[in-house]
């Protein structure tokens, strides 16, 4: 293109960031009926932006047209659900949080004798759940308590089937390892990419599909991670979730949220802060 050639025109249709409410409602109902993904719980702006990403990728102008495309080409659903659920995650995401957990939470967690139950809620492809496993094993080793590793029970849950499949496979691309300290990488993964997690760190870790909002919560947990999940939910759903987490925790159990998230409403009275900066809270004993 010569420097004098005008740039190509901007795409001739604007994306549906507002308007078309009725069509959008229909599309939401369709997605729920076909794939059981309840769009009603998600922030409207977020949802529109994400659906627009897929519409643009497939050259569709209206929600109705895109709905028809989903009927003609159901494989598009996989791309749409990937886009809607935002599965981005990493091992040791926010390293400072893991350091704080090691110092302020692990000693208490392993004080007793029974199982140490950890729930990674919205686990995506498993990096968070496995990071918890690695952290605990390294700590136990340092404390000369490796015999306690058998007490670790970590459950990762997510709504997205493809992420869960990836979690069970435990093979990771370079991007997943970007925040992982070198020695940890060498010790716990086979050389990659893909970096395969060693079987020892997979022991006691399992994954299951569970919708955080409409599914049954786990019970009797000692530590719950719910990081970078609730930001996508409406405020009242967030409040409901925090209460569910409170019930899912054993007394004295810990809740860890994402760095950009915070407790709201009555939930603020339910939990005691352990480390405000790292978003670590505790259900009182
Ligand atoms: C950005 S990832 C967060 C992954 C990890 N917790 C972290 O912080 O790195 C958000 C995850 O929440 C999951 N998610 C979204 N809505 C959900 C729901 N209603 N029930 C269960 N999981 C959900 C998505 O599928 C996605 O894997």
XYZ file of N, CA and C in Angstrom, residues 16-280:
795
model
N -22.680 -4.461 18.557
C -23.858 -4.235 19.392
C -23.525 -4.056 20.859
N -22.887 -2.923 21.153
C -22.563 -2.665 22.551
C -23.772 -2.105 23.290
N -24.722 -1.601 22.545
C -25.985 -1.211 23.164
C -27.113 -1.434 22.172
N -28.350 -1.377 22.661
C -29.487 -1.592 21.774
C -29.744 -3.072 21.538
N -30.739 -3.360 20.701
C -31.101 -4.745 20.352
C -31.392 -5.598 21.582
N -31.999 -4.966 22.604
C -32.178 -5.695 23.866
C -32.975 -6.984 23.701
N -34.017 -6.861 22.857
C -34.894 -8.036 22.711
C -34.156 -9.206 22.055
N -33.391 -8.864 21.014
C -32.639 -9.910 20.313
C -31.591 -10.532 21.223
N -30.988 -9.682 22.023
C -29.962 -10.193 22.935
C -30.599 -11.147 23.949
N -31.773 -10.754 24.466
C -32.461 -11.620 25.434
C -32.742 -12.982 24.826
N -33.185 -12.960 23.547
C -33.482 -14.236 22.871
C -32.219 -15.081 22.769
N -31.133 -14.420 22.396
C -29.880 -15.146 22.227
C -29.429 -15.742 23.567
N -29.585 -14.969 24.646
C -29.197 -15.470 25.966
C -30.006 -16.722 26.322
N -31.326 -16.642 26.039
C -32.175 -17.801 26.376
C -31.760 -19.016 25.552
N -31.398 -18.743 24.299
C -30.986 -19.831 23.409
C -29.690 -20.501 23.939
N -28.740 -19.664 24.336
C -27.465 -20.210 24.819
C -27.720 -21.075 26.060
N -28.620 -20.610 26.917
C -28.892 -21.395 28.117
C -29.595 -22.709 27.764
N -30.588 -22.618 26.848
C -31.325 -23.832 26.482
C -30.390 -24.842 25.812
N -29.520 -24.373 24.928
C -28.662 -25.299 24.170
C -27.482 -25.797 24.978
N -26.881 -24.927 25.793
C -25.623 -25.299 26.453
C -25.627 -25.153 27.974
N -26.772 -24.746 28.541
C -26.856 -24.656 30.005
C -25.994 -23.564 30.617
N -25.569 -22.596 29.808
C -24.754 -21.498 30.345
C -25.688 -20.320 30.609
N -25.878 -19.977 31.889
C -26.860 -18.955 32.219
C -26.262 -17.551 32.152
N -26.584 -16.870 31.053
C -26.008 -15.538 30.825
C -26.551 -14.493 31.787
N -27.716 -14.786 32.391
C -28.382 -13.753 33.202
C -27.508 -13.292 34.369
N -26.595 -14.146 34.820
C -25.813 -13.805 36.005
C -24.643 -12.873 35.687
N -24.336 -12.708 34.427
C -23.123 -11.972 34.065
C -23.428 -10.508 33.769
N -22.449 -9.669 33.980
C -22.636 -8.239 33.732
C -22.941 -8.035 32.256
N -23.993 -7.261 32.011
C -24.508 -7.101 30.644
C -23.463 -6.551 29.668
N -22.719 -5.551 30.142
C -21.733 -4.907 29.261
C -20.673 -5.902 28.818
N -20.224 -6.658 29.790
C -19.210 -7.697 29.578
C -19.692 -8.704 28.533
N -20.931 -9.121 28.729
C -21.531 -10.133 27.860
C -21.638 -9.640 26.423
N -22.126 -8.406 26.280
C -22.267 -7.833 24.934
C -20.917 -7.753 24.250
N -19.925 -7.289 25.001
C -18.606 -7.120 24.408
C -18.075 -8.467 23.930
N -18.268 -9.483 24.743
C -17.726 -10.808 24.408
C -18.457 -11.425 23.229
N -19.786 -11.330 23.234
C -20.545 -11.890 22.101
C -20.132 -11.156 20.837
N -19.939 -9.832 20.964
C -19.528 -9.040 19.793
C -18.204 -9.520 19.215
N -17.311 -9.979 20.093
C -16.012 -10.488 19.624
C -16.241 -11.666 18.679
N -17.123 -12.565 19.077
C -17.388 -13.741 18.230
C -18.165 -13.354 16.970
N -19.090 -12.385 17.109
C -19.854 -11.954 15.935
C -18.911 -11.363 14.894
N -17.955 -10.579 15.389
C -16.995 -9.962 14.486
C -16.150 -11.049 13.808
N -15.722 -12.027 14.603
C -14.884 -13.099 14.039
C -15.629 -13.861 12.949
N -16.963 -13.962 13.085
C -17.735 -14.727 12.105
C -18.510 -13.829 11.138
N -18.236 -12.535 11.167
C -18.862 -11.605 10.223
C -20.375 -11.502 10.356
N -20.884 -11.593 11.565
C -22.338 -11.496 11.769
C -22.691 -10.110 12.306
N -23.819 -9.563 11.795
C -24.150 -8.191 12.165
C -25.114 -8.076 13.338
N -25.991 -9.042 13.481
C -27.000 -8.901 14.537
C -26.995 -10.150 15.425
N -27.566 -9.981 16.628
C -27.655 -11.126 17.533
C -28.480 -12.237 16.891
N -29.541 -11.839 16.146
C -30.409 -12.852 15.523
C -29.621 -13.653 14.485
N -28.841 -12.947 13.662
C -28.031 -13.645 12.659
C -27.045 -14.595 13.336
N -26.468 -14.114 14.425
C -25.478 -14.942 15.119
C -26.156 -16.189 15.723
N -27.398 -15.998 16.216
C -28.156 -17.140 16.745
C -28.375 -18.188 15.657
N -28.671 -17.723 14.446
C -28.877 -18.672 13.340
C -27.573 -19.394 13.003
N -26.485 -18.643 13.076
C -25.181 -19.271 12.799
C -24.894 -20.393 13.814
N -25.263 -20.140 15.060
C -25.036 -21.170 16.085
C -25.818 -22.442 15.767
N -26.997 -22.277 15.144
C -27.771 -23.460 14.747
C -27.106 -24.193 13.591
N -26.606 -23.402 12.629
C -25.987 -24.024 11.439
C -24.656 -24.666 11.782
N -23.923 -24.036 12.713
C -22.562 -24.460 12.987
C -22.353 -24.560 14.512
N -22.860 -25.639 15.112
C -22.799 -25.743 16.580
C -21.365 -25.690 17.123
N -20.365 -25.967 16.274
C -18.978 -25.888 16.761
C -18.642 -24.468 17.208
N -19.385 -23.495 16.676
C -19.149 -22.105 17.091
C -19.410 -21.938 18.591
N -20.285 -22.805 19.144
C -20.575 -22.709 20.574
C -19.306 -22.827 21.418
N -18.392 -23.716 20.982
C -17.156 -23.894 21.756
C -16.381 -22.582 21.827
N -16.304 -21.892 20.676
C -15.576 -20.619 20.653
C -16.311 -19.582 21.497
N -17.631 -19.562 21.363
C -18.402 -18.571 22.119
C -18.222 -18.804 23.626
N -18.350 -20.060 24.059
C -18.241 -20.327 25.502
C -16.832 -20.038 26.019
N -15.836 -20.332 25.185
C -14.458 -19.969 25.560
C -14.359 -18.472 25.796
N -14.965 -17.711 24.892
C -14.883 -16.251 24.975
C -15.681 -15.735 26.166
N -16.825 -16.345 26.424
C -17.665 -15.860 27.525
C -17.056 -16.172 28.887
N -16.381 -17.304 29.000
C -15.922 -17.689 30.335
C -14.529 -17.168 30.672
N -13.787 -16.692 29.689
C -12.456 -16.113 29.950
C -11.606 -17.015 30.829
N -10.922 -17.933 30.200
C -10.231 -18.959 30.988
C -8.760 -18.641 31.279
N -8.390 -17.375 31.126
C -6.976 -17.033 31.312
C -6.515 -17.305 32.746
N -5.414 -17.975 32.900
C -4.874 -18.249 34.233
C -3.392 -18.597 34.106
N -2.713 -18.712 35.221
C -1.276 -19.019 35.199
C -0.891 -19.728 36.481
N 0.169 -20.506 36.447
C 0.753 -21.014 37.682
C 1.310 -19.818 38.461
N 1.163 -19.859 39.758
C 1.694 -18.823 40.654
C 1.264 -17.409 40.244
N 0.059 -17.305 39.737
C -0.464 -15.980 39.389
C -0.461 -15.113 40.648
N 0.072 -13.915 40.569
C 0.260 -13.028 41.726
C 1.095 -13.725 42.801
N 2.339 -13.846 42.509
C 3.276 -14.585 43.359
C 3.215 -14.138 44.830
N 3.025 -12.825 45.057
C 2.987 -12.311 46.447
C 1.863 -12.983 47.237
N 0.756 -13.279 46.558
C -0.364 -13.923 47.258
C 0.067 -15.310 47.749
N 0.805 -16.019 46.904
C 1.245 -17.372 47.292
C 2.262 -17.283 48.431
N 3.117 -16.251 48.416
C 4.060 -16.071 49.516
C 3.303 -15.824 50.826
N 2.270 -14.992 50.738
C 1.479 -14.694 51.936
C 0.777 -15.961 52.430
N 0.295 -16.756 51.504
C -0.385 -17.991 51.902
C 0.572 -18.913 52.646
N 1.775 -18.982 52.125
C 2.760 -19.872 52.748
C 3.011 -19.437 54.195
N 3.140 -18.116 54.383
C 3.478 -17.648 55.724
C 2.285 -17.557 56.667
N 1.132 -17.122 56.135
C 0.029 -16.806 57.037
C -1.064 -17.866 57.096
N -1.066 -18.781 56.153
C -2.175 -19.731 56.105
C -1.728 -21.190 56.280
N -0.672 -21.591 55.591
C -0.295 -23.015 55.623
C -0.043 -23.551 57.041
N 0.680 -22.799 57.906
C 0.913 -23.353 59.239
C -0.392 -23.677 59.959
N -1.392 -22.806 59.826
C -2.679 -23.055 60.482
C -3.392 -24.242 59.827
N -3.319 -24.299 58.516
C -4.034 -25.355 57.791
C -3.587 -26.743 58.211
N -2.282 -26.878 58.461
C -1.761 -28.201 58.780
C -1.626 -28.447 60.285
N -2.240 -27.548 61.089
C -2.168 -27.702 62.541
C -2.829 -28.991 63.028
N -3.995 -29.271 62.474
C -4.783 -30.419 62.955
C -4.257 -31.736 62.415
N -5.168 -32.705 62.311
C -4.730 -34.030 61.889
C -5.434 -34.532 60.627
N -6.658 -34.095 60.391
C -7.464 -34.677 59.302
C -7.070 -34.160 57.920
N -7.942 -34.398 56.919
C -7.666 -33.921 55.572
C -7.640 -32.395 55.499
N -6.810 -31.888 54.614
C -6.775 -30.448 54.369
C -7.486 -30.230 53.039
N -8.702 -29.680 53.129
C -9.548 -29.590 51.931
C -9.453 -28.212 51.295
N -9.101 -28.217 50.018
C -8.910 -26.960 49.290
C -9.807 -26.984 48.063
N -10.491 -25.871 47.832
C -11.394 -25.772 46.673
C -10.922 -24.618 45.789
N -10.550 -24.946 44.568
C -10.254 -23.901 43.593
C -11.532 -23.704 42.771
N -12.293 -22.674 43.113
C -13.604 -22.447 42.504
C -13.429 -21.548 41.276
N -13.735 -22.097 40.095
C -13.418 -21.387 38.852
C -11.946 -21.657 38.547
N -11.642 -22.953 38.430
C -10.227 -23.366 38.361
C -9.648 -23.258 36.959
N -10.483 -22.992 35.958
C -10.028 -22.956 34.561
C -9.223 -24.232 34.265
N -8.027 -24.105 33.690
C -7.295 -25.312 33.280
C -6.398 -25.887 34.387
N -6.653 -25.502 35.620
C -6.047 -26.218 36.746
C -4.792 -25.600 37.346
N -4.292 -24.520 36.767
C -3.025 -23.969 37.252
C -3.088 -23.585 38.738
N -4.214 -22.987 39.146
C -4.336 -22.547 40.542
C -4.351 -23.747 41.505
N -5.129 -24.770 41.157
C -5.230 -25.954 42.017
C -3.859 -26.629 42.134
N -3.162 -26.751 41.028
C -1.852 -27.404 41.067
C -0.806 -26.530 41.758
N -0.937 -25.212 41.626
C -0.009 -24.333 42.346
C -0.161 -24.563 43.847
N -1.419 -24.703 44.298
C -1.654 -24.953 45.725
C -0.976 -26.261 46.126
N -1.080 -27.259 45.284
C -0.470 -28.557 45.600
C 1.053 -28.427 45.705
N 1.654 -27.733 44.750
C 3.116 -27.561 44.761
C 3.545 -26.797 46.009
N 2.829 -25.687 46.276
C 3.183 -24.849 47.425
C 3.143 -25.661 48.721
N 2.070 -26.434 48.880
C 1.919 -27.215 50.119
C 3.014 -28.266 50.239
N 3.309 -28.936 49.134
C 4.335 -29.989 49.180
C 5.712 -29.398 49.501
N 6.000 -28.256 48.892
C 7.313 -27.648 49.168
C 7.398 -27.224 50.638
N 6.305 -26.678 51.130
C 6.284 -26.228 52.523
C 6.428 -27.418 53.482
N 5.669 -28.467 53.200
C 5.741 -29.650 54.072
C 7.154 -30.215 54.091
N 7.785 -30.182 52.935
C 9.141 -30.706 52.863
C 10.080 -29.866 53.738
N 9.933 -28.533 53.589
C 10.760 -27.625 54.383
C 10.569 -27.851 55.884
N 9.336 -28.129 56.251
C 9.013 -28.341 57.666
C 9.297 -29.777 58.116
N 9.866 -30.576 57.226
C 10.115 -32.009 57.484
C 8.837 -32.734 57.881
N 7.792 -32.442 57.107
C 6.508 -33.088 57.412
C 5.908 -33.709 56.150
N 6.747 -34.170 55.270
C 6.243 -34.701 54.006
C 5.210 -35.816 54.207
N 5.303 -36.484 55.379
C 4.325 -37.552 55.659
C 2.893 -37.005 55.693
N 2.742 -35.670 55.823
C 1.415 -35.062 55.858
C 0.848 -34.792 54.459
N 1.632 -35.059 53.414
C 1.173 -34.737 52.049
C -0.087 -35.525 51.679
N -0.230 -36.706 52.285
C -1.416 -37.531 52.012
C -2.707 -36.867 52.490
N -2.598 -35.835 53.302
C -3.817 -35.156 53.805
C -4.388 -34.153 52.804
N -3.586 -33.839 51.775
C -4.011 -32.795 50.823
C -5.142 -33.302 49.916
N -6.245 -32.567 49.922
C -7.373 -32.898 49.030
C -7.799 -31.622 48.313
N -7.421 -31.506 47.055
C -7.728 -30.269 46.326
C -8.750 -30.577 45.228
N -9.814 -29.779 45.197
C -10.822 -29.960 44.150
C -10.894 -28.692 43.313
N -10.690 -28.842 42.020
C -10.884 -27.717 41.100
C -12.238 -27.870 40.439
N -13.021 -26.805 40.421
C -14.319 -26.893 39.723
C -14.433 -25.740 38.738
N -15.114 -26.016 37.643
C -15.327 -24.979 36.649
C -16.569 -25.346 35.851
N -17.093 -24.364 35.159
C -18.271 -24.595 34.329
C -17.848 -25.039 32.925
N -16.599 -24.790 32.586
C -16.146 -24.969 31.205
C -15.485 -26.341 31.000
N -16.151 -27.169 30.183
C -15.679 -28.554 30.029
C -14.284 -28.641 29.427
N -14.021 -27.779 28.450
C -12.706 -27.874 27.796
C -11.577 -27.531 28.756
N -11.817 -26.531 29.600
C -10.797 -26.186 30.605
C -10.564 -27.358 31.541
N -11.651 -28.017 31.916
C -11.511 -29.140 32.858
C -10.731 -30.284 32.217
N -10.976 -30.519 30.934
C -10.211 -31.556 30.220
C -8.721 -31.218 30.253
N -8.411 -29.951 29.976
C -7.007 -29.520 29.989
C -6.415 -29.698 31.386
N -7.221 -29.395 32.409
C -6.730 -29.526 33.790
C -6.360 -30.979 34.085
N -7.202 -31.889 33.631
C -6.934 -33.313 33.923
C -5.701 -33.800 33.180
N -5.445 -33.207 32.024
C -4.265 -33.605 31.242
C -2.962 -33.090 31.857
N -3.045 -31.893 32.441
C -1.890 -31.272 33.137
C -0.673 -31.072 32.238
N -0.906 -30.686 30.989
C 0.199 -30.309 30.085
C 0.015 -28.840 29.740
N 1.077 -28.051 29.914
C 0.874 -26.608 29.829
C 1.805 -25.903 28.847
N 1.282 -24.863 28.199
C 2.118 -24.067 27.301
C 3.002 -23.099 28.093
N 3.911 -22.472 27.400
C 4.862 -21.555 28.027
C 4.142 -20.437 28.791
N 3.068 -19.946 28.190
C 2.335 -18.823 28.777
C 1.875 -19.122 30.207
N 1.481 -20.357 30.451
C 1.007 -20.740 31.790
C 2.118 -20.665 32.825
N 3.368 -20.699 32.347
C 4.487 -20.797 33.283
C 5.149 -19.437 33.538
N 4.620 -18.370 32.922
C 5.319 -17.086 32.919
C 5.680 -16.570 34.314
N 4.876 -16.902 35.334
C 5.157 -16.381 36.688
C 5.756 -17.439 37.609
N 6.095 -18.589 37.044
C 6.605 -19.689 37.876
C 8.105 -19.529 38.125
N 8.527 -19.519 39.393
C 9.967 -19.399 39.663
C 10.737 -20.558 39.010
N 11.930 -20.244 38.477
C 12.748 -21.226 37.757
C 12.918 -22.567 38.479
N 13.359 -22.531 39.759
C 13.576 -23.802 40.450
C 12.300 -24.652 40.555
N 11.155 -23.974 40.694
C 9.881 -24.708 40.785
C 9.588 -25.386 39.441
N 9.831 -24.637 38.392
C 9.608 -25.174 37.048
C 10.448 -26.432 36.827
N 11.700 -26.323 37.201
C 12.598 -27.459 36.992
C 12.218 -28.672 37.836
N 11.780 -28.377 39.016
C 11.521 -29.491 39.925
C 10.211 -30.211 39.628
N 9.167 -29.445 39.251
C 7.832 -30.032 39.223
C 7.293 -30.323 37.826
N 8.040 -29.933 36.807
C 7.527 -30.141 35.445
C 8.577 -30.843 34.584
N 8.089 -31.646 33.652
C 9.010 -32.200 32.668
C 9.363 -31.073 31.709
N 10.564 -31.119 31.080
C 10.942 -30.013 30.190
C 9.923 -29.841 29.070
N 9.631 -28.621 28.716
C 8.614 -28.344 27.690
C 9.048 -27.230 26.789
N 8.121 -26.628 26.099
C 6.680 -26.878 26.126
C 6.287 -28.093 25.269
N 5.167 -28.737 25.599
C 4.354 -28.473 26.773
C 5.049 -28.956 28.039
N 4.806 -28.227 29.132
C 5.365 -28.584 30.428
C 4.362 -29.511 31.124
N 4.788 -30.731 31.376
C 3.862 -31.682 32.005
C 4.153 -31.749 33.499
N 3.091 -31.595 34.262
C 3.243 -31.600 35.725
C 3.581 -33.017 36.195
N 4.547 -33.127 37.099
C 4.956 -34.454 37.576
C 3.843 -35.076 38.430
N 3.707 -36.413 38.333
C 2.587 -37.109 38.991
C 2.481 -36.807 40.481
N 3.607 -36.630 41.160
C 3.586 -36.375 42.603
C 2.706 -35.167 42.950
N 2.802 -34.101 42.122
C 2.038 -32.885 42.425
C 0.571 -33.030 42.024
N 0.262 -34.109 41.299
C -1.133 -34.311 40.879
C -1.891 -35.153 41.892
N -1.145 -35.786 42.788
C -1.805 -36.626 43.791
C -2.702 -35.784 44.690
N -3.916 -36.272 44.893
C -4.840 -35.573 45.772
C -5.526 -34.397 45.098
N -5.316 -34.220 43.795
C -5.979 -33.107 43.078
C -6.972 -33.689 42.074
N -8.222 -33.227 42.135
C -9.212 -33.718 41.166
C -10.032 -32.531 40.640
N -10.715 -32.791 39.538
C -11.491 -31.716 38.902
C -12.904 -32.203 38.615
N -13.854 -31.307 38.780
C -15.225 -31.654 38.403
C -15.972 -30.441 37.887
N -16.979 -30.733 37.066
C -17.753 -29.626 36.510
C -18.817 -29.216 37.529
N -18.883 -27.947 37.797
C -19.840 -27.428 38.760
C -20.092 -25.972 38.442
N -21.359 -25.616 38.358
C -21.697 -24.205 38.161
C -21.712 -23.554 39.539
N -20.912 -22.523 39.699
C -20.782 -21.888 41.002
C -22.091 -21.287 41.493
N -22.927 -20.880 40.541
C -24.130 -20.162 40.947
C -25.301 -21.117 41.157
N -25.496 -22.029 40.227
C -26.668 -22.893 40.374
C -26.323 -24.276 40.908
N -25.024 -24.645 40.943
C -24.654 -25.983 41.417
C -24.528 -26.026 42.934
N -24.417 -27.243 43.449
C -24.206 -27.434 44.896
C -22.781 -27.026 45.270
N -22.621 -26.201 46.289
C -21.242 -25.893 46.709
C -20.621 -27.085 47.440
N -19.287 -27.147 47.487
C -18.615 -28.164 48.292
C -18.815 -27.811 49.767
N -18.483 -28.733 50.633
C -18.685 -28.503 52.083
C -17.391 -28.745 52.854
N -17.307 -28.168 54.050
C -16.217 -28.479 54.978
C -14.833 -28.151 54.449
N -14.734 -27.091 53.639
C -13.431 -26.752 53.043
C -12.583 -25.956 54.035
N -11.270 -26.132 53.946
C -10.363 -25.375 54.814
C -9.792 -24.152 54.109
N -9.782 -24.201 52.790
C -9.249 -23.063 52.013
C -9.983 -23.022 50.673
N -10.548 -21.860 50.381
C -11.224 -21.703 49.081
C -10.523 -20.608 48.296
N -10.158 -20.928 47.058
C -9.698 -19.902 46.132
C -10.870 -19.569 45.230
N -11.214 -18.302 45.140
C -12.143 -17.906 44.081
C -11.592 -16.595 43.548
N -10.673 -16.727 42.582
C -9.931 -15.558 42.116
C -10.260 -15.291 40.658
N -10.523 -14.048 40.383
C -10.762 -13.607 39.007
C -11.963 -14.316 38.382
N -12.969 -14.528 39.193
C -14.209 -15.155 38.715
C -15.384 -14.207 38.983
N -15.492 -13.730 40.249
C -16.695 -12.965 40.599
C -16.772 -11.600 39.909
N -15.638 -11.112 39.423
C -15.682 -9.793 38.761
C -16.635 -9.793 37.562
N -16.895 -10.959 37.019
C -17.773 -11.016 35.853
C -19.244 -11.104 36.232
N -19.516 -11.269 37.543
C -20.903 -11.457 37.972
C -21.525 -10.143 38.455
N -22.860 -10.101 38.344
C -23.595 -8.964 38.900
C -23.401 -8.915 40.416
N -23.625 -7.713 40.955
C -23.367 -7.504 42.379
C -24.168 -8.448 43.292
N -25.447 -8.631 42.987
C -26.238 -9.482 43.896
C -25.793 -10.942 43.815
N -25.334 -11.354 42.648
C -24.809 -12.723 42.515
C -23.516 -12.842 43.324
N -22.699 -11.798 43.254
C -21.451 -11.827 44.034
C -21.760 -12.011 45.517
N -22.735 -11.235 46.005
C -23.069 -11.318 47.436
C -23.530 -12.717 47.802
N -24.378 -13.283 46.905
C -24.884 -14.635 47.164
C -23.739 -15.636 47.227
N -22.774 -15.453 46.314
C -21.637 -16.379 46.259
C -20.791 -16.319 47.524
N -20.548 -15.087 47.999
C -19.730 -14.958 49.203
C -20.385 -15.696 50.376
N -21.719 -15.616 50.452
C -22.407 -16.327 51.539
C -22.266 -17.824 51.350
N -22.314 -18.259 50.106
C -22.128 -19.700 49.835
C -20.728 -20.149 50.253
N -19.750 -19.306 49.982
C -18.385 -19.677 50.358
C -18.250 -19.756 51.880
N -18.918 -18.833 52.545
C -18.893 -18.856 54.010
C -19.427 -20.205 54.496
N -20.564 -20.629 53.932
C -21.149 -21.911 54.338
C -20.269 -23.091 53.941
N -19.558 -22.937 52.830
C -18.738 -24.056 52.338
C -17.462 -24.226 53.167
N -17.103 -23.195 53.917
C -15.870 -23.260 54.712
C -16.126 -23.875 56.082
N -15.202 -24.671 56.540
C -15.238 -25.106 57.935
C -14.907 -23.874 58.789
N -15.382 -23.813 60.045
C -14.996 -22.670 60.887
C -13.470 -22.531 60.902
N -12.999 -21.295 60.769
C -11.551 -21.062 60.738
C -10.947 -21.222 59.342
N -11.793 -21.573 58.354
C -11.291 -21.764 56.987
C -11.003 -20.431 56.298
N -10.201 -20.475 55.246
C -9.732 -19.258 54.575
C -10.358 -19.099 53.183
N -10.554 -17.845 52.801
C -11.043 -17.527 51.449
C -10.036 -16.594 50.785
N -9.638 -16.937 49.559
C -8.710 -16.071 48.828
C -9.399 -15.580 47.561
N -9.413 -14.259 47.383
C -10.027 -13.682 46.188
C -8.956 -13.103 45.280
N -9.385 -12.672 44.075
C -8.435 -12.080 43.131
C -8.010 -10.688 43.587
N -6.878 -10.215 43.069
C -6.338 -8.930 43.507
C -7.262 -7.751 43.184
N -8.098 -7.889 42.156
C -8.975 -6.762 41.824
C -10.384 -6.960 42.386
N -10.534 -7.974 43.219
C -11.871 -8.255 43.758
C -11.916 -7.939 45.247
N -13.123 -7.744 45.749
C -13.230 -7.507 47.179
C -14.598 -7.945 47.694
N -14.660 -8.213 48.989
C -15.943 -8.617 49.573
C -16.890 -7.433 49.564
N -18.151 -7.690 49.283
C -19.115 -6.581 49.312
C -20.318 -6.971 50.166
N -21.085 -5.930 50.540
C -22.337 -6.155 51.281
C -22.103 -6.837 52.614
N -23.100 -7.657 52.987
C -23.053 -8.301 54.311
C -21.867 -9.234 54.473
N -21.347 -9.721 53.337
C -20.219 -10.668 53.405
C -19.032 -10.053 54.141
N -18.941 -8.727 54.093
C -17.814 -8.074 54.772
C -17.860 -8.327 56.275
N -19.092 -8.548 56.799
C -19.231 -8.789 58.232
C -18.997 -10.257 58.582
N -19.117 -11.115 57.587
C -18.979 -12.552 57.855
C -17.527 -12.979 58.038
N -16.628 -12.327 57.267
C -15.240 -12.765 57.262
C -14.345 -11.780 58.016
N -13.210 -12.301 58.501
C -12.200 -11.424 59.098
C -11.018 -11.327 58.151
N -10.477 -10.109 57.945
C -9.341 -10.019 57.034
C -8.085 -10.658 57.643
N -7.352 -11.385 56.821
C -6.058 -11.955 57.232
C -4.954 -11.129 56.585
N -5.152 -10.822 55.322
C -4.196 -9.990 54.593
C -4.989 -9.238 53.521
N -5.310 -7.982 53.821
C -6.180 -7.207 52.923
C -5.590 -7.051 51.540
N -4.287 -6.786 51.511
C -3.612 -6.541 50.238
C -3.685 -7.751 49.312
N -3.536 -8.933 49.917
C -3.553 -10.159 49.115
C -4.937 -10.801 49.068
N -5.901 -10.077 49.620
C -7.299 -10.544 49.570
C -7.494 -11.913 50.214
N -6.890 -12.066 51.391
C -7.065 -13.324 52.125
C -7.961 -13.056 53.339
